[in-house]
């Protein structure tokens, strides 16, 4: 039985920490594990993931905006035009844990 919030959050995230084609080991889940860069959860599924998180852990959304962590980047068909990477803040498992403990999204 999973009893602590921290363990429950890790259990919630674990299905997204699968194995990759050239890496047969699942990603180790730590507080610092980033949902975007480490787990590579894409923008198509992150909204559902976060909606499920808020519902499952009874966390108030507050000012949570997915575009803070997954901004809309304009697409260019021009292969010679390089787009600059957009700097985004960390979006970690630890943030989910702390927000689940607090019952509200702590990061704006």
Coordinates of N, CA and C in Angstrom, one line a residue:
X1 N 0.8 -1.2 0.0 CA 0.0 0.0 0.0 C 0.9 1.3 0.0
X2 N 0.5 2.2 -0.8 CA 1.3 3.4 -0.9 C 0.7 4.4 0.1
X3 N 1.5 4.9 1.0 CA 0.9 5.7 2.1 C 1.3 7.2 2.0
X4 N 2.5 7.5 1.6 CA 2.8 8.9 1.6 C 2.5 9.6 0.3
X5 N 2.3 10.9 0.3 CA 2.0 11.7 -0.9 C 3.1 11.6 -1.9
X6 N 4.4 11.6 -1.3 CA 5.5 11.6 -2.2 C 5.5 10.3 -3.0
X7 N 5.3 9.2 -2.3 CA 5.3 7.9 -3.0 C 4.1 7.8 -4.0
X8 N 3.0 8.4 -3.7 CA 1.8 8.4 -4.6 C 2.1 9.2 -5.8
X9 N 2.9 10.3 -5.7 CA 3.2 11.1 -6.9 C 4.2 10.3 -7.8
X10 N 5.2 9.7 -7.1 CA 6.1 8.9 -7.9 C 5.4 7.8 -8.7
X11 N 4.4 7.2 -8.0 CA 3.6 6.1 -8.6 C 2.8 6.7 -9.8
X12 N 2.3 7.9 -9.6 CA 1.5 8.6 -10.7 C 2.4 8.9 -11.9
X13 N 3.6 9.3 -11.7 CA 4.5 9.7 -12.8 C 5.2 8.5 -13.4
X14 N 5.4 7.4 -12.7 CA 6.2 6.3 -13.2 C 5.8 5.8 -14.6
X15 N 4.5 5.7 -15.0 CA 4.2 5.2 -16.3 C 4.8 6.1 -17.4
X16 N 5.2 7.3 -17.1 CA 5.7 8.2 -18.1 C 7.3 8.1 -18.1
X17 N 7.8 7.3 -17.3 CA 9.3 7.2 -17.2 C 9.7 5.8 -17.8
X18 N 9.2 5.5 -18.9 CA 9.4 4.2 -19.6 C 10.8 4.1 -20.2
X19 N 11.0 3.1 -20.9 CA 12.3 2.9 -21.5 C 12.2 3.5 -22.9
X20 N 13.4 3.8 -23.4 CA 13.5 4.5 -24.8 C 14.2 3.5 -25.7
X21 N 14.1 3.8 -26.9 CA 14.7 2.9 -28.0 C 16.1 2.5 -27.7
X22 N 17.0 3.4 -27.4 CA 18.4 3.1 -27.2 C 18.8 3.1 -25.7
X23 N 17.9 3.2 -24.8 CA 18.2 3.2 -23.4 C 17.2 2.2 -22.8
X24 N 17.6 1.0 -22.5 CA 16.8 -0.1 -22.0 C 16.4 0.1 -20.5
X25 N 17.0 1.0 -19.8 CA 16.7 1.2 -18.4 C 15.7 2.3 -18.3
X26 N 14.7 2.2 -17.4 CA 13.7 3.3 -17.2 C 14.5 4.4 -16.6
X27 N 14.0 5.6 -16.8 CA 14.6 6.8 -16.2 C 14.3 6.7 -14.7
X28 N 15.4 7.0 -13.9 CA 15.2 7.0 -12.5 C 14.5 8.2 -12.1
X29 N 13.4 8.0 -11.3 CA 12.6 9.2 -10.8 C 13.2 9.8 -9.6
X30 N 13.5 11.0 -9.7 CA 14.0 11.8 -8.5 C 13.2 13.1 -8.4
X31 N 13.4 13.7 -7.3 CA 12.7 15.0 -7.1 C 13.1 16.0 -8.3
X32 N 14.4 15.9 -8.7 CA 14.9 16.8 -9.8 C 14.5 16.4 -11.2
X33 N 13.9 15.3 -11.3 CA 13.5 14.8 -12.7 C 12.6 15.8 -13.4
X34 N 13.0 16.2 -14.5 CA 12.2 17.2 -15.3 C 11.2 16.5 -16.2
X35 N 9.9 16.9 -16.1 CA 8.9 16.3 -16.9 C 9.1 16.4 -18.4
X36 N 9.7 17.6 -18.8 CA 9.9 17.8 -20.2 C 11.3 17.2 -20.7
X37 N 12.4 17.6 -20.1 CA 13.7 17.2 -20.6 C 14.1 15.8 -20.3
X38 N 13.7 15.4 -19.1 CA 14.1 14.0 -18.7 C 13.1 12.9 -19.1
X39 N 11.8 13.2 -18.9 CA 10.8 12.2 -19.2 C 10.2 12.4 -20.6
X40 N 10.5 13.6 -21.2 CA 10.1 13.9 -22.6 C 8.6 13.7 -22.8
X41 N 7.8 14.2 -21.8 CA 6.4 14.2 -21.9 C 6.1 15.3 -22.9
X42 N 5.4 15.0 -24.0 CA 5.2 16.1 -25.0 C 4.0 16.9 -24.7
X43 N 3.9 18.0 -25.4 CA 2.9 19.0 -25.1 C 1.5 18.4 -25.4
X44 N 1.4 17.4 -26.2 CA 0.1 16.8 -26.5 C -0.5 16.1 -25.3
X45 N 0.3 15.5 -24.5 CA -0.2 14.7 -23.4 C 0.0 15.4 -22.0
X46 N 0.8 16.5 -21.9 CA 1.1 17.1 -20.6 C -0.2 17.7 -20.0
X47 N -1.1 18.3 -20.9 CA -2.3 18.9 -20.3 C -3.1 17.9 -19.6
X48 N -3.3 16.7 -20.3 CA -4.1 15.6 -19.7 C -3.4 15.1 -18.4
X49 N -2.1 15.0 -18.5 CA -1.3 14.6 -17.3 C -1.6 15.5 -16.1
X50 N -1.5 16.8 -16.4 CA -1.7 17.8 -15.3 C -3.1 17.8 -14.8
X51 N -4.1 17.7 -15.7 CA -5.5 17.7 -15.3 C -5.7 16.5 -14.4
X52 N -5.1 15.3 -14.7 CA -5.3 14.1 -13.9 C -4.6 14.4 -12.6
X53 N -3.4 15.0 -12.6 CA -2.7 15.3 -11.3 C -3.5 16.1 -10.4
X54 N -4.1 17.2 -10.9 CA -4.9 18.1 -10.1 C -6.1 17.4 -9.5
X55 N -6.7 16.6 -10.3 CA -7.9 15.8 -9.8 C -7.5 14.8 -8.8
X56 N -6.5 13.9 -9.1 CA -6.1 12.8 -8.3 C -5.6 13.2 -6.9
X57 N -4.9 14.3 -6.9 CA -4.3 14.8 -5.6 C -5.0 15.9 -5.0
X58 N -6.2 16.3 -5.6 CA -7.0 17.4 -5.0 C -6.2 18.6 -4.8
X59 N -5.5 19.0 -5.9 CA -4.6 20.2 -5.9 C -5.3 21.4 -6.6
X60 N -5.4 22.5 -6.0 CA -6.0 23.7 -6.6 C -5.1 24.2 -7.7
X61 N -5.6 24.5 -8.8 CA -4.8 24.9 -10.0 C -4.2 26.3 -9.8
X62 N -4.9 27.2 -9.1 CA -4.4 28.5 -8.9 C -4.1 29.2 -10.3
X63 N -2.9 29.7 -10.4 CA -2.5 30.4 -11.7 C -1.7 29.5 -12.6
X64 N -1.8 28.2 -12.4 CA -1.1 27.3 -13.3 C -1.4 27.5 -14.7
X65 N -0.4 27.6 -15.6 CA -0.6 27.8 -17.0 C 0.5 26.9 -17.7
X66 N 0.0 25.9 -18.4 CA 0.9 25.0 -19.1 C 1.9 25.7 -20.0
X67 N 1.5 26.8 -20.6 CA 2.4 27.5 -21.5 C 3.6 28.1 -20.8
X68 N 3.6 28.2 -19.5 CA 4.8 28.6 -18.8 C 5.9 27.6 -19.0
X69 N 5.6 26.3 -19.0 CA 6.5 25.2 -19.1 C 6.6 24.7 -20.5
X70 N 5.6 24.8 -21.3 CA 5.5 24.3 -22.7 C 5.0 25.5 -23.6
X71 N 5.8 26.5 -23.9 CA 5.4 27.6 -24.6 C 5.1 27.3 -26.1
X72 N 4.2 28.0 -26.7 CA 3.9 27.8 -28.1 C 5.1 28.4 -28.9
X73 N 5.7 27.6 -29.7 CA 6.9 28.0 -30.5 C 6.4 28.1 -31.9
X74 N 6.5 29.2 -32.6 CA 6.1 29.2 -34.0 C 6.9 28.2 -34.8
X75 N 6.2 27.6 -35.7 CA 6.8 26.6 -36.6 C 7.2 27.3 -37.9
X76 N 8.3 26.9 -38.4 CA 8.8 27.5 -39.7 C 9.1 26.4 -40.7
X77 N 8.5 26.5 -41.9 CA 8.8 25.5 -42.9 C 10.2 25.7 -43.6
X78 N 10.8 26.9 -43.3 CA 12.1 27.2 -43.8 C 13.2 26.4 -43.1
X79 N 13.8 25.4 -43.8 CA 14.9 24.6 -43.1 C 16.1 25.4 -42.8
X80 N 16.3 26.6 -43.4 CA 17.5 27.3 -43.1 C 17.3 28.4 -42.0
X81 N 16.1 28.5 -41.6 CA 15.8 29.5 -40.5 C 15.8 28.7 -39.1
X82 N 16.8 29.0 -38.4 CA 16.9 28.3 -37.1 C 16.1 29.2 -36.0
X83 N 15.3 28.4 -35.3 CA 14.6 29.1 -34.2 C 15.4 29.0 -32.9
X84 N 15.4 30.1 -32.2 CA 16.2 30.1 -30.9 C 15.3 29.3 -29.9
X85 N 16.0 28.5 -29.1 CA 15.2 27.8 -28.0 C 14.7 28.8 -27.0
X86 N 13.5 28.5 -26.6 CA 12.8 29.3 -25.7 C 13.1 28.9 -24.3
X87 N 13.7 29.8 -23.4 CA 14.0 29.3 -22.1 C 12.8 29.2 -21.2
X88 N 12.7 28.0 -20.6 CA 11.5 27.8 -19.7 C 12.0 27.4 -18.3
X89 N 11.2 27.6 -17.3 CA 11.6 27.2 -16.0 C 11.6 25.6 -15.8
X90 N 12.2 25.1 -14.8 CA 12.2 23.7 -14.6 C 10.7 23.3 -14.3
X91 N 10.4 22.1 -14.6 CA 9.0 21.5 -14.4 C 9.3 20.1 -13.8
X92 N 9.5 20.0 -12.5 CA 10.0 18.7 -12.0 C 9.0 17.9 -11.2
X93 N 9.4 16.7 -10.9 CA 8.6 15.8 -10.1 C 8.5 16.4 -8.7
X94 N 9.5 17.1 -8.2 CA 9.5 17.7 -6.9 C 8.5 18.8 -6.8
X95 N 8.2 19.5 -7.9 CA 7.2 20.5 -7.9 C 5.8 19.9 -7.7
X96 N 5.6 18.8 -8.3 CA 4.4 18.0 -8.1 C 4.2 17.6 -6.7
X97 N 5.3 17.0 -6.1 CA 5.2 16.5 -4.7 C 4.9 17.7 -3.8
X98 N 5.6 18.8 -3.9 CA 5.4 19.9 -2.9 C 4.0 20.5 -3.1
X99 N 3.5 20.6 -4.3 CA 2.1 21.1 -4.6 C 1.1 20.1 -4.0
X100 N 1.3 18.8 -4.2 CA 0.4 17.8 -3.7 C 0.3 17.9 -2.2
X101 N 1.4 18.1 -1.5 CA 1.5 18.2 -0.1 C 0.7 19.5 0.4
X102 N 0.9 20.6 -0.4 CA 0.3 21.9 0.0 C -1.2 21.9 -0.4
X103 N -1.6 21.1 -1.4 CA -3.0 21.1 -1.8 C -3.3 22.2 -2.8
X104 N -2.3 22.9 -3.3 CA -2.4 24.0 -4.3 C -1.1 24.1 -5.1
X105 N -1.2 24.6 -6.3 CA -0.1 24.7 -7.2 C 0.8 25.9 -6.6
X106 N 2.0 25.6 -6.3 CA 2.9 26.5 -5.6 C 3.7 27.4 -6.5
X107 N 3.7 27.1 -7.8 CA 4.7 27.8 -8.7 C 3.9 28.5 -9.7
X108 N 4.1 29.8 -9.8 CA 3.5 30.7 -10.8 C 4.5 31.3 -11.7

